[in-house]
mmCIF file as gemmi writes it, N, C-alpha and C atoms, coordinates in Angstrom:
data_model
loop_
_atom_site.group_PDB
_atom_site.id
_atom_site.type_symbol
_atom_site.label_atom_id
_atom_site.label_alt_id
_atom_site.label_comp_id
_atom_site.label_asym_id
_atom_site.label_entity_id
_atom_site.label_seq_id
_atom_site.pdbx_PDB_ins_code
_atom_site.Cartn_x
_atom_site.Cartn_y
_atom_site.Cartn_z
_atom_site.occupancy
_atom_site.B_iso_or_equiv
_atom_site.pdbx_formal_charge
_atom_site.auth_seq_id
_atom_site.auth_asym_id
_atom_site.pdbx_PDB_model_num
ATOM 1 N N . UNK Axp A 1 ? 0.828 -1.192 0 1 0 ? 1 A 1
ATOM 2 C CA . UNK Axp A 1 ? 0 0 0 1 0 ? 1 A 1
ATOM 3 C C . UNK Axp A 1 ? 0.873 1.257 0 1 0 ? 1 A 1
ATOM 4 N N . UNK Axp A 2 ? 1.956 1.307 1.103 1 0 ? 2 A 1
ATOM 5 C CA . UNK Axp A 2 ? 2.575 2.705 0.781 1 0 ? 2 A 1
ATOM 6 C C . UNK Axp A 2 ? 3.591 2.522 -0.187 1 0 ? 2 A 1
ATOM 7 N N . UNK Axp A 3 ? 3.782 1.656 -0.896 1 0 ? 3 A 1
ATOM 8 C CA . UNK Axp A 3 ? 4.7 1.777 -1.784 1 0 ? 3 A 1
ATOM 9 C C . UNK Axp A 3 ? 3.728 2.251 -3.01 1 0 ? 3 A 1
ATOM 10 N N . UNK Axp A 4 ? 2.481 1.841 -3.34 1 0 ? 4 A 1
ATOM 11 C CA . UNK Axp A 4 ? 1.589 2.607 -4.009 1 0 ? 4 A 1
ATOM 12 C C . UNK Axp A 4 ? 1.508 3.775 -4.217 1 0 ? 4 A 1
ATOM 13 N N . UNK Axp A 5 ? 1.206 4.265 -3.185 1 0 ? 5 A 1
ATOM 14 C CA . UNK Axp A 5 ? 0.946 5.649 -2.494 1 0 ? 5 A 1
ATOM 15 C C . UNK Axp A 5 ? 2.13 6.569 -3.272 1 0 ? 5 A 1
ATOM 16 N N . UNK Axp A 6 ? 3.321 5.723 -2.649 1 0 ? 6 A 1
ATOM 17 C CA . UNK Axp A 6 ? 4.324 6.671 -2.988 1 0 ? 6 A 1
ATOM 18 C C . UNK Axp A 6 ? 4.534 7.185 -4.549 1 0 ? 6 A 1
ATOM 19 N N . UNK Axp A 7 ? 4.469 5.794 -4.929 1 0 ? 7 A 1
ATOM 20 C CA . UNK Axp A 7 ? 4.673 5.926 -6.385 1 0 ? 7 A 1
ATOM 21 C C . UNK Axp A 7 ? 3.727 6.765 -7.117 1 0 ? 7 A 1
ATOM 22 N N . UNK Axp A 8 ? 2.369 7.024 -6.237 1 0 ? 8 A 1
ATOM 23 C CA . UNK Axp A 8 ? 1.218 7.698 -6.968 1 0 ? 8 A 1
ATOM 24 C C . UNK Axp A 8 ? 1.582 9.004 -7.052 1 0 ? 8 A 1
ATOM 25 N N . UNK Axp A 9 ? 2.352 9.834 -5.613 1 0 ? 9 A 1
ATOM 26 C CA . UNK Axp A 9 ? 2.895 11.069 -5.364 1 0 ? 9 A 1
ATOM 27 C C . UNK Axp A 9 ? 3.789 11.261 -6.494 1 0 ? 9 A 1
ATOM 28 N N . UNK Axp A 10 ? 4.829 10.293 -6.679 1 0 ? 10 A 1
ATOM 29 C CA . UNK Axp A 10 ? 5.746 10.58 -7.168 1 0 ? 10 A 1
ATOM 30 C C . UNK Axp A 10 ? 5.698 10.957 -8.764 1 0 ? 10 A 1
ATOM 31 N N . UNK Axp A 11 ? 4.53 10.751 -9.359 1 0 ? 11 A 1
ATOM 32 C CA . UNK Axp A 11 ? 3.7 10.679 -10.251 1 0 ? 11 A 1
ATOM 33 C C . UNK Axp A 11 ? 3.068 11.966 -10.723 1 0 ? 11 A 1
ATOM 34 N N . UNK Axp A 12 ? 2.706 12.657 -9.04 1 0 ? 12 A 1
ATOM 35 C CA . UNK Axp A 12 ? 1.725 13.298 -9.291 1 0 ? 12 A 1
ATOM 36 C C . UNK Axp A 12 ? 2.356 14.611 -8.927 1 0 ? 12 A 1
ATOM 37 N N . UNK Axp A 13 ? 2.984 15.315 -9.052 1 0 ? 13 A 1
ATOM 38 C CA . UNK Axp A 13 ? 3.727 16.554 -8.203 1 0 ? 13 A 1
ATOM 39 C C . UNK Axp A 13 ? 2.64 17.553 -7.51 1 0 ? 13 A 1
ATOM 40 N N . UNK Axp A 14 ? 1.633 17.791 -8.143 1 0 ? 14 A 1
ATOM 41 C CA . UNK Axp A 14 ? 0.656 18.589 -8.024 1 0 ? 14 A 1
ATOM 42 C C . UNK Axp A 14 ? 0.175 18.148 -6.436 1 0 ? 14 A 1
ATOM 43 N N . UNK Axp A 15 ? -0.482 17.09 -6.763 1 0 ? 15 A 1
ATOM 44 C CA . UNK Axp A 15 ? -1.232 16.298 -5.93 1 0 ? 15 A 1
ATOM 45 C C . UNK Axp A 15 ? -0.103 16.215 -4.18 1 0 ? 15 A 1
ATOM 46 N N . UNK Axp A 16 ? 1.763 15.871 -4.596 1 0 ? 16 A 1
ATOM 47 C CA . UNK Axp A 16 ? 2.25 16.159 -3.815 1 0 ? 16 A 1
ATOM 48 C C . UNK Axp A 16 ? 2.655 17.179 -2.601 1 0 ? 16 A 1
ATOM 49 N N . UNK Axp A 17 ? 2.374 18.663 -3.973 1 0 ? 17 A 1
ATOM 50 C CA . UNK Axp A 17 ? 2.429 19.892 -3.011 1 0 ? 17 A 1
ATOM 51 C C . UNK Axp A 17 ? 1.326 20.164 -2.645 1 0 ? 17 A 1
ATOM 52 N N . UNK Axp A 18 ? 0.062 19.926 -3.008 1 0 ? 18 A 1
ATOM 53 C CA . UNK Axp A 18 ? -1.535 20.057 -2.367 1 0 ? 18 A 1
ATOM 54 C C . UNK Axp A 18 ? -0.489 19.759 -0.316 1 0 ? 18 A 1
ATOM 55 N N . UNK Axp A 19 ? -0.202 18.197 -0.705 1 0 ? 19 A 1
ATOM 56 C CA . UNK Axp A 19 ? -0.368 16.984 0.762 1 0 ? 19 A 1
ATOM 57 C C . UNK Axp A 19 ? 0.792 18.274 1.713 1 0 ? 19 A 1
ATOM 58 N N . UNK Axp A 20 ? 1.768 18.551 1.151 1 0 ? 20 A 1
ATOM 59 C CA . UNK Axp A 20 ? 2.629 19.207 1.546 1 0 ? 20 A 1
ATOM 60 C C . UNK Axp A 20 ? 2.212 20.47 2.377 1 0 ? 20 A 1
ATOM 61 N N . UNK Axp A 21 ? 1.458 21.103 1.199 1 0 ? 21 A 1
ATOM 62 C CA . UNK Axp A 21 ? 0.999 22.482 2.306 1 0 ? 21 A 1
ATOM 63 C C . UNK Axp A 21 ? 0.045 22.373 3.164 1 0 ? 21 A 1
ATOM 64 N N . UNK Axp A 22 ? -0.548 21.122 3.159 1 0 ? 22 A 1
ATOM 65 C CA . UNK Axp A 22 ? -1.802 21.212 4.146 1 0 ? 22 A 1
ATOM 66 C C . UNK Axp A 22 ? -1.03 20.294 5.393 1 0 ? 22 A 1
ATOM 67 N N . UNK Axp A 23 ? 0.117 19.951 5.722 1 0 ? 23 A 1
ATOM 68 C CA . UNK Axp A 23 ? 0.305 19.122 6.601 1 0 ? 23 A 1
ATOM 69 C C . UNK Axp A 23 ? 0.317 19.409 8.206 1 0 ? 23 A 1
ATOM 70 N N . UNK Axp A 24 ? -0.243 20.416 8.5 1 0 ? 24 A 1
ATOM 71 C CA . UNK Axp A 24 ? -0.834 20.758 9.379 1 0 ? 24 A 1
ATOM 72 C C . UNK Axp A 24 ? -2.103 20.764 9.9 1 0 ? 24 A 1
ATOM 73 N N . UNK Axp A 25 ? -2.655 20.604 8.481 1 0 ? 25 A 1
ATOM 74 C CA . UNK Axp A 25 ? -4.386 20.68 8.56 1 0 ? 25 A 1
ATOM 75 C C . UNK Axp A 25 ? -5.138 19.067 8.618 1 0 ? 25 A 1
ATOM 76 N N . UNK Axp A 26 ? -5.27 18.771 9.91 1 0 ? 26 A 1
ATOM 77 C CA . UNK Axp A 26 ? -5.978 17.628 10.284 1 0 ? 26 A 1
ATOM 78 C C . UNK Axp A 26 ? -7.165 16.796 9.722 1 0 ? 26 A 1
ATOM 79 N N . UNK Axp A 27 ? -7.791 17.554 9.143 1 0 ? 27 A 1
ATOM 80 C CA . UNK Axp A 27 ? -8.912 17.1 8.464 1 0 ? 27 A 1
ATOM 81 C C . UNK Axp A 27 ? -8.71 17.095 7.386 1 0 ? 27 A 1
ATOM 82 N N . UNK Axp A 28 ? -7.984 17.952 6.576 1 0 ? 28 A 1
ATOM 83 C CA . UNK Axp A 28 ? -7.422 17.512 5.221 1 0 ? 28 A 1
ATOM 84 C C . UNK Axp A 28 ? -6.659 16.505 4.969 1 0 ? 28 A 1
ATOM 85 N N . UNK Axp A 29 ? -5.515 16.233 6.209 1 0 ? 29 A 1
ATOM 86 C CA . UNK Axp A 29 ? -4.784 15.221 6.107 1 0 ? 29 A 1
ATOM 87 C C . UNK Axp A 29 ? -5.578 13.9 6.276 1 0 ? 29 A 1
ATOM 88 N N . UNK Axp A 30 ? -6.298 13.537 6.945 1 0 ? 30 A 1
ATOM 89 C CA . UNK Axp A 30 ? -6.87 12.436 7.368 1 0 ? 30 A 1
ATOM 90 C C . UNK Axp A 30 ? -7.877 12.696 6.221 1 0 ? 30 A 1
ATOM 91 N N . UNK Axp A 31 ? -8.966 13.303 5.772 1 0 ? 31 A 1
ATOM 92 C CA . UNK Axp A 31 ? -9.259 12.851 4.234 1 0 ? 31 A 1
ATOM 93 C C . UNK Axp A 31 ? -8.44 12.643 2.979 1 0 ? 31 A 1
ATOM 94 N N . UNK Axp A 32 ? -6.968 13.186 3.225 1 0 ? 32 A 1
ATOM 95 C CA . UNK Axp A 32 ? -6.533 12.736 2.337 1 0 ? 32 A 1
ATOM 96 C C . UNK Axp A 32 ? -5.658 11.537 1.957 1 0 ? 32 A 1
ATOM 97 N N . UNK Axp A 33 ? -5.595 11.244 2.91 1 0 ? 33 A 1
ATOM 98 C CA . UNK Axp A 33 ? -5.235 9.575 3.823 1 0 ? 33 A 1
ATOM 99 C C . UNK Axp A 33 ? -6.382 8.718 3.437 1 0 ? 33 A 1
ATOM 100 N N . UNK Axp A 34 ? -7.391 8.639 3.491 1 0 ? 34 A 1
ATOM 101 C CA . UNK Axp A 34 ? -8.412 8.055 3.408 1 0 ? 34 A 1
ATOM 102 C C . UNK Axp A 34 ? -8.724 8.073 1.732 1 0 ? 34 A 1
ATOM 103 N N . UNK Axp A 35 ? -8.58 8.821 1.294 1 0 ? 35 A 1
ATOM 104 C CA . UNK Axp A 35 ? -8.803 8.734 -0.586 1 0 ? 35 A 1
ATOM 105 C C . UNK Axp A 35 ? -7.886 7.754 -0.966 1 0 ? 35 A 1
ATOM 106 N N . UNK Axp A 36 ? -6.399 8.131 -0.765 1 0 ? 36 A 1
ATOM 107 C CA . UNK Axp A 36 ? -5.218 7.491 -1.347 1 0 ? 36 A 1
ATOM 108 C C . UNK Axp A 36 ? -5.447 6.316 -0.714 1 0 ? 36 A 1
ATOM 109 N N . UNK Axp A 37 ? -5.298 5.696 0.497 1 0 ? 37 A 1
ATOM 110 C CA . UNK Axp A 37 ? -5.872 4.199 0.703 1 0 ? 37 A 1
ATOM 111 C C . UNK Axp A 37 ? -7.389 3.273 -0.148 1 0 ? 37 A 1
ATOM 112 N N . UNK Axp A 38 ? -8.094 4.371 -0.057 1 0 ? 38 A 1
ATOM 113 C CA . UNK Axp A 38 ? -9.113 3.746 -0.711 1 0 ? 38 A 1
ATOM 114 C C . UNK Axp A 38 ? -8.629 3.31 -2.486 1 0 ? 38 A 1
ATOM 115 N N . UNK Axp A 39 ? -8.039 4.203 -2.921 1 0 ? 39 A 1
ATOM 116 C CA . UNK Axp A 39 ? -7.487 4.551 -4.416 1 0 ? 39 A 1
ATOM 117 C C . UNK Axp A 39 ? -6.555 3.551 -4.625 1 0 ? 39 A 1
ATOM 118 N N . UNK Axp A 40 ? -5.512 3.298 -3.744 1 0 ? 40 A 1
ATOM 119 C CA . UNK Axp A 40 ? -4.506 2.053 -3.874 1 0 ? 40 A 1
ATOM 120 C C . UNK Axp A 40 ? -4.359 1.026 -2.713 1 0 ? 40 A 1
ATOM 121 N N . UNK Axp A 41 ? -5.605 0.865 -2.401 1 0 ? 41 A 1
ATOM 122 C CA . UNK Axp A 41 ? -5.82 -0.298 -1.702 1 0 ? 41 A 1
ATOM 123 C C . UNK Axp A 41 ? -4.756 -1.784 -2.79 1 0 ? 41 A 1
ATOM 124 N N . UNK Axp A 42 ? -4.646 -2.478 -1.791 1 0 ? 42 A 1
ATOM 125 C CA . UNK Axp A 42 ? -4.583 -3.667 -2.311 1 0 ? 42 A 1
ATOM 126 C C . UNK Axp A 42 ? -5.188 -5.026 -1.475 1 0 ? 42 A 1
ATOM 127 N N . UNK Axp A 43 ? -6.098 -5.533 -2.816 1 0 ? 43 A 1
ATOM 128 C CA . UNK Axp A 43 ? -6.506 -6.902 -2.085 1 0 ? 43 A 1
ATOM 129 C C . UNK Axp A 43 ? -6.178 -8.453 -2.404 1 0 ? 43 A 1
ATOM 130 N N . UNK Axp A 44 ? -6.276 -8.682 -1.572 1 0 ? 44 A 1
ATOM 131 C CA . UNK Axp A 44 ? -5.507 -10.11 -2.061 1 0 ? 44 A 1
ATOM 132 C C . UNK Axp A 44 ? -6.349 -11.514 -2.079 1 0 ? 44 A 1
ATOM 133 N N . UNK Axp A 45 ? -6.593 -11.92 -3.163 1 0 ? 45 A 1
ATOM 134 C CA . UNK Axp A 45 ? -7.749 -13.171 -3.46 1 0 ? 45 A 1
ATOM 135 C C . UNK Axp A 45 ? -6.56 -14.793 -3.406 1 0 ? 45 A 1
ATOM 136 N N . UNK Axp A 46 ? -7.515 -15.176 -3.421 1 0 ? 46 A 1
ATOM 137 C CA . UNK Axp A 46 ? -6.644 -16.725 -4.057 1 0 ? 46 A 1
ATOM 138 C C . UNK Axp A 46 ? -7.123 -17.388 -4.848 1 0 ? 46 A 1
ATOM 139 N N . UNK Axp A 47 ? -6.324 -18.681 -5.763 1 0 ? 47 A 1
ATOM 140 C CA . UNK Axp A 47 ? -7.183 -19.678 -6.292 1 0 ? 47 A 1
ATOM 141 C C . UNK Axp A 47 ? -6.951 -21.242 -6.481 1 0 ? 47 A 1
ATOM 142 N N . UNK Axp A 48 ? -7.266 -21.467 -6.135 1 0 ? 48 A 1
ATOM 143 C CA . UNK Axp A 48 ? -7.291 -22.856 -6.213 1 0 ? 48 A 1
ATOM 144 C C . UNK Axp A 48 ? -7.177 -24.208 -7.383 1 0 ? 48 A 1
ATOM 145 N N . UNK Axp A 49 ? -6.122 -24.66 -7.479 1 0 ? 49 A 1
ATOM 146 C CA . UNK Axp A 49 ? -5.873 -25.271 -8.594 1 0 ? 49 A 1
ATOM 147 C C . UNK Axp A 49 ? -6.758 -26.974 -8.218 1 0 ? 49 A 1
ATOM 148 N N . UNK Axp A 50 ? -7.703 -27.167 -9.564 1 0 ? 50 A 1
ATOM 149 C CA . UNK Axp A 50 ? -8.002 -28.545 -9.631 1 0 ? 50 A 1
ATOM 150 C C . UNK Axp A 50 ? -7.333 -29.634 -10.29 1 0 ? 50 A 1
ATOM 151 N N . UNK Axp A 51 ? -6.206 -28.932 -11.43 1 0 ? 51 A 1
ATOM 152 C CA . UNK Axp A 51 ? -5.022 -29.752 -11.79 1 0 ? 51 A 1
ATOM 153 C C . UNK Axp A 51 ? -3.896 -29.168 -11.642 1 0 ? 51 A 1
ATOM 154 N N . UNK Axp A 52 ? -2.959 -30.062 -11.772 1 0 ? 52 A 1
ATOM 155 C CA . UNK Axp A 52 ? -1.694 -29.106 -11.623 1 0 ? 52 A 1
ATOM 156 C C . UNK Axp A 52 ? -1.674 -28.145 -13.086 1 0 ? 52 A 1
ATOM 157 N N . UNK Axp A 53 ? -0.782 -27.621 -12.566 1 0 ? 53 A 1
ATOM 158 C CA . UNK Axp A 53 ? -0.876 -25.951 -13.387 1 0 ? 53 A 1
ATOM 159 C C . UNK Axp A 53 ? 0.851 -25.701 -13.213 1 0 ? 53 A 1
ATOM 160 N N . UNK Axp A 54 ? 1.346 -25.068 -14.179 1 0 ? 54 A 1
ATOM 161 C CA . UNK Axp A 54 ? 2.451 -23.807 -13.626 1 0 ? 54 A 1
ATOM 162 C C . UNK Axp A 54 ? 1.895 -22.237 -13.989 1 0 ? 54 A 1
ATOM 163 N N . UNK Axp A 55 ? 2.716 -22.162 -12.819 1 0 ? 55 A 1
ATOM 164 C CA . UNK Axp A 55 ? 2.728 -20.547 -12.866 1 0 ? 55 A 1
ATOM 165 C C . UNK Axp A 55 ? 3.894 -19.849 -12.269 1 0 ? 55 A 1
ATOM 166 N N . UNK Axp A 56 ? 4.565 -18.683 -13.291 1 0 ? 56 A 1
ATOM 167 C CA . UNK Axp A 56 ? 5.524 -17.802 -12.853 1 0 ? 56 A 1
ATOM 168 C C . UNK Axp A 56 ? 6.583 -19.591 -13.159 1 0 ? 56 A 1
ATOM 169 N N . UNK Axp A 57 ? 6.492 -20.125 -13.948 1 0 ? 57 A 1
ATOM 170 C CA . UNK Axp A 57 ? 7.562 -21.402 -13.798 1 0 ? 57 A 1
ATOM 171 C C . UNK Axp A 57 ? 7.741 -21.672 -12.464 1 0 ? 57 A 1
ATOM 172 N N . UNK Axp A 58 ? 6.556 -21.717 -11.562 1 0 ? 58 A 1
ATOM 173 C CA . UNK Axp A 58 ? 6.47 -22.812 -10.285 1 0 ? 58 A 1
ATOM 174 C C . UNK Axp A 58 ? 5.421 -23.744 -10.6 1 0 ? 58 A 1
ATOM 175 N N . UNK Axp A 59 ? 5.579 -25.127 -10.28 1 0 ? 59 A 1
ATOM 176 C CA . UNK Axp A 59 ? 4.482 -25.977 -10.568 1 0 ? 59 A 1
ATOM 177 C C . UNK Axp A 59 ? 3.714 -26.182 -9.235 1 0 ? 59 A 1
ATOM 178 N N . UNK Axp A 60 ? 2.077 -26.101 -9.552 1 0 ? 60 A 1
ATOM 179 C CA . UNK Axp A 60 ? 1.506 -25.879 -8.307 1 0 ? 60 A 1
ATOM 180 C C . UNK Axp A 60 ? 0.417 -27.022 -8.43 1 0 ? 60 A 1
ATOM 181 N N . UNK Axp A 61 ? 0.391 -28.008 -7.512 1 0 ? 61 A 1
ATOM 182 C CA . UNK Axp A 61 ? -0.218 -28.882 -7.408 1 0 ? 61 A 1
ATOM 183 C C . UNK Axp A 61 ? -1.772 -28.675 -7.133 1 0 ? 61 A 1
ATOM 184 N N . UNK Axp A 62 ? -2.465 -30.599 -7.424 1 0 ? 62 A 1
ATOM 185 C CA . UNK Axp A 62 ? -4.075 -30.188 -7.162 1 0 ? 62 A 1
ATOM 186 C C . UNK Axp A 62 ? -4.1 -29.85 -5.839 1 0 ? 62 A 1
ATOM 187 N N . UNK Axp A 63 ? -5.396 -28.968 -5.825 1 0 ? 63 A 1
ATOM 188 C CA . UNK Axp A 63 ? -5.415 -28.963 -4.73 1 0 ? 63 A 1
ATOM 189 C C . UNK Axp A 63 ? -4.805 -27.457 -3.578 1 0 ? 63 A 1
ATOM 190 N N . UNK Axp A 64 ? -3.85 -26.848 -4.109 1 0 ? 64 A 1
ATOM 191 C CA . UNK Axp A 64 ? -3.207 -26.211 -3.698 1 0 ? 64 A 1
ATOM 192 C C . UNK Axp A 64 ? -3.422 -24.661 -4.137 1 0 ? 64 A 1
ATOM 193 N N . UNK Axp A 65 ? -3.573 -24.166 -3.015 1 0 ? 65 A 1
ATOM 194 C CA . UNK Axp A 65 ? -4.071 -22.623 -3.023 1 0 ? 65 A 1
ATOM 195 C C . UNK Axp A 65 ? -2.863 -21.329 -3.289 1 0 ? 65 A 1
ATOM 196 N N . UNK Axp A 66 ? -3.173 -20.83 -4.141 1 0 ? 66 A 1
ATOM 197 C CA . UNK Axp A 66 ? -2.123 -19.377 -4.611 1 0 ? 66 A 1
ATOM 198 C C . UNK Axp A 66 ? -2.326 -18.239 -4.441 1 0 ? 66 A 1
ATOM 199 N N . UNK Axp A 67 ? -1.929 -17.225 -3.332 1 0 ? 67 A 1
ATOM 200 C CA . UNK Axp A 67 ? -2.442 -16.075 -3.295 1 0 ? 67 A 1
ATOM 201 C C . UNK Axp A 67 ? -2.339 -15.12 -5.025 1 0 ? 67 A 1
ATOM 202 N N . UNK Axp A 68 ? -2.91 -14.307 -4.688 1 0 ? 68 A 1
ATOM 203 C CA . UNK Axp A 68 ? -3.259 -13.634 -5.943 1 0 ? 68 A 1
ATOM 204 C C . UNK Axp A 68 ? -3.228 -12.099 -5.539 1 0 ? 68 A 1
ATOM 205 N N . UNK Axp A 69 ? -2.004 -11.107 -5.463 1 0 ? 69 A 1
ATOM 206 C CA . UNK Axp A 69 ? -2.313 -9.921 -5.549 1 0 ? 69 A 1
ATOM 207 C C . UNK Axp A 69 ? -3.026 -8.867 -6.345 1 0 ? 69 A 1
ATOM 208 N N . UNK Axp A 70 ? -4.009 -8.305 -5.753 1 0 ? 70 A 1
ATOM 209 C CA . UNK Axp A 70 ? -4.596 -7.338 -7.336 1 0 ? 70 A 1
ATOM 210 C C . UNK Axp A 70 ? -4.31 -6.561 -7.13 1 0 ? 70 A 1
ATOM 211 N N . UNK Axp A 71 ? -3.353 -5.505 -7.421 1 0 ? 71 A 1
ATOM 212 C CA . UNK Axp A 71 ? -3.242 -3.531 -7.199 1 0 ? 71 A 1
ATOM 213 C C . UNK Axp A 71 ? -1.952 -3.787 -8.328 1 0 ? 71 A 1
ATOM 214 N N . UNK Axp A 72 ? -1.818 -2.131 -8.222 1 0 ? 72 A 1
ATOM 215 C CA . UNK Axp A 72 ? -1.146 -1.685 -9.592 1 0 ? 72 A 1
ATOM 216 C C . UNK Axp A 72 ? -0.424 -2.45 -9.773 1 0 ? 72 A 1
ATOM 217 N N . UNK Axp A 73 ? 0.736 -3.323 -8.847 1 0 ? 73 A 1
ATOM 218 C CA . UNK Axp A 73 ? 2.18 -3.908 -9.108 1 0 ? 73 A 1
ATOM 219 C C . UNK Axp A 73 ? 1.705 -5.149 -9.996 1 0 ? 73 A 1
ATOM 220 N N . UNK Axp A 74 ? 0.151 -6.121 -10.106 1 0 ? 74 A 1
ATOM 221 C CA . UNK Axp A 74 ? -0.203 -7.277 -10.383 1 0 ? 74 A 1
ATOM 222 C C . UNK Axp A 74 ? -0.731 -6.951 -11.707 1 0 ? 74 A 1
ATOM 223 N N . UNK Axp A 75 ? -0.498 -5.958 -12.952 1 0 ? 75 A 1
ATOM 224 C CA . UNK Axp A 75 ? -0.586 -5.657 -13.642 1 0 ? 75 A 1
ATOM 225 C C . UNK Axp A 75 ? -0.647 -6.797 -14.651 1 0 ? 75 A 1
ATOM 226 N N . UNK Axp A 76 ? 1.104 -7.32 -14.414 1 0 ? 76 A 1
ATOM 227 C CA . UNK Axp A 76 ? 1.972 -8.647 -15.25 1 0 ? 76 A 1
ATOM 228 C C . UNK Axp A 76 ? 1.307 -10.157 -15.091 1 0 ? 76 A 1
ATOM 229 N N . UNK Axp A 77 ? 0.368 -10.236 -13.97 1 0 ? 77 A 1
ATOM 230 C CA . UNK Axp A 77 ? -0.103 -11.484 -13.727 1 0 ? 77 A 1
ATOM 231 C C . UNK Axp A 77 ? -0.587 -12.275 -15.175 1 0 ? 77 A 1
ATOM 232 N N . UNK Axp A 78 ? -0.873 -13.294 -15.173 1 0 ? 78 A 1
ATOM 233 C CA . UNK Axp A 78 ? -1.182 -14.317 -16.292 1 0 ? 78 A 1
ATOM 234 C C . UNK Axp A 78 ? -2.509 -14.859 -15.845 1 0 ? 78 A 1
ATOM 235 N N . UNK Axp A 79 ? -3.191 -14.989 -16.725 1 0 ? 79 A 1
ATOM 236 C CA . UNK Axp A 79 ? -4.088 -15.389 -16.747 1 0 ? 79 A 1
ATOM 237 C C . UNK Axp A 79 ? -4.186 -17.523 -15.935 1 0 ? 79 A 1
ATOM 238 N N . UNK Axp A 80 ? -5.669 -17.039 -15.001 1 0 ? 80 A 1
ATOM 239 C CA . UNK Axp A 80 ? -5.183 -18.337 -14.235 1 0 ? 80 A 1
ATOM 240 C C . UNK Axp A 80 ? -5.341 -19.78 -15.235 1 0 ? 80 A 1
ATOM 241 N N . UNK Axp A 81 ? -4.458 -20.37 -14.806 1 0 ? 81 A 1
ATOM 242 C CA . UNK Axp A 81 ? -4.517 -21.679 -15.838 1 0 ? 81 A 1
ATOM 243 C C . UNK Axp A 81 ? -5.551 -22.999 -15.34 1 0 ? 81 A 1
ATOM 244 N N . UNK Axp A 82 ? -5.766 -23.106 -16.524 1 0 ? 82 A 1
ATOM 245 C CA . UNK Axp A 82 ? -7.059 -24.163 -16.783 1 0 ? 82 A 1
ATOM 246 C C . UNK Axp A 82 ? -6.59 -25.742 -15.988 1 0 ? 82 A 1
């Protein structure tokens, strides 16, 4: 999540000096805490293989559960195998 975040700032200069000048202001800060978490949340699913499968060139047996990150970094993921 804050590596998100960061990268979103780092992105955004505008958006950076907004966070910057208000960092005194409590209620701005904490809504603006609350956007950017909501915005680059990350959640994490799994799935469950009924045959073996590879993935990322690991072979993952039946049976056997794979977390699954979704946020910006899981972009590259592959589609889950049959």
């Amino acid at each position: 999540l804050l590596g998100l975040v960061i990268r979103y700032l780092a992105r955004h200069p505008d958006t950076r000096r907004e966070i910057i000048a208000h960092l005194d202001d409590e209620d701005f800060m904490r809504s603006a805490s609350e956007e950017l978490m909501r915005r680059h949340g990350v959640a994490v699913t799994a799935r469950l293989f009924e045959t073996p499968a590879f993935v990322h060139d690991l072979k993952c047996a039946r049976r056997e559960v794979e977390a699954v990150q979704k946020g910006e970094h899981a972009e590259d993921l592959p589609a889950c195998p049959a």
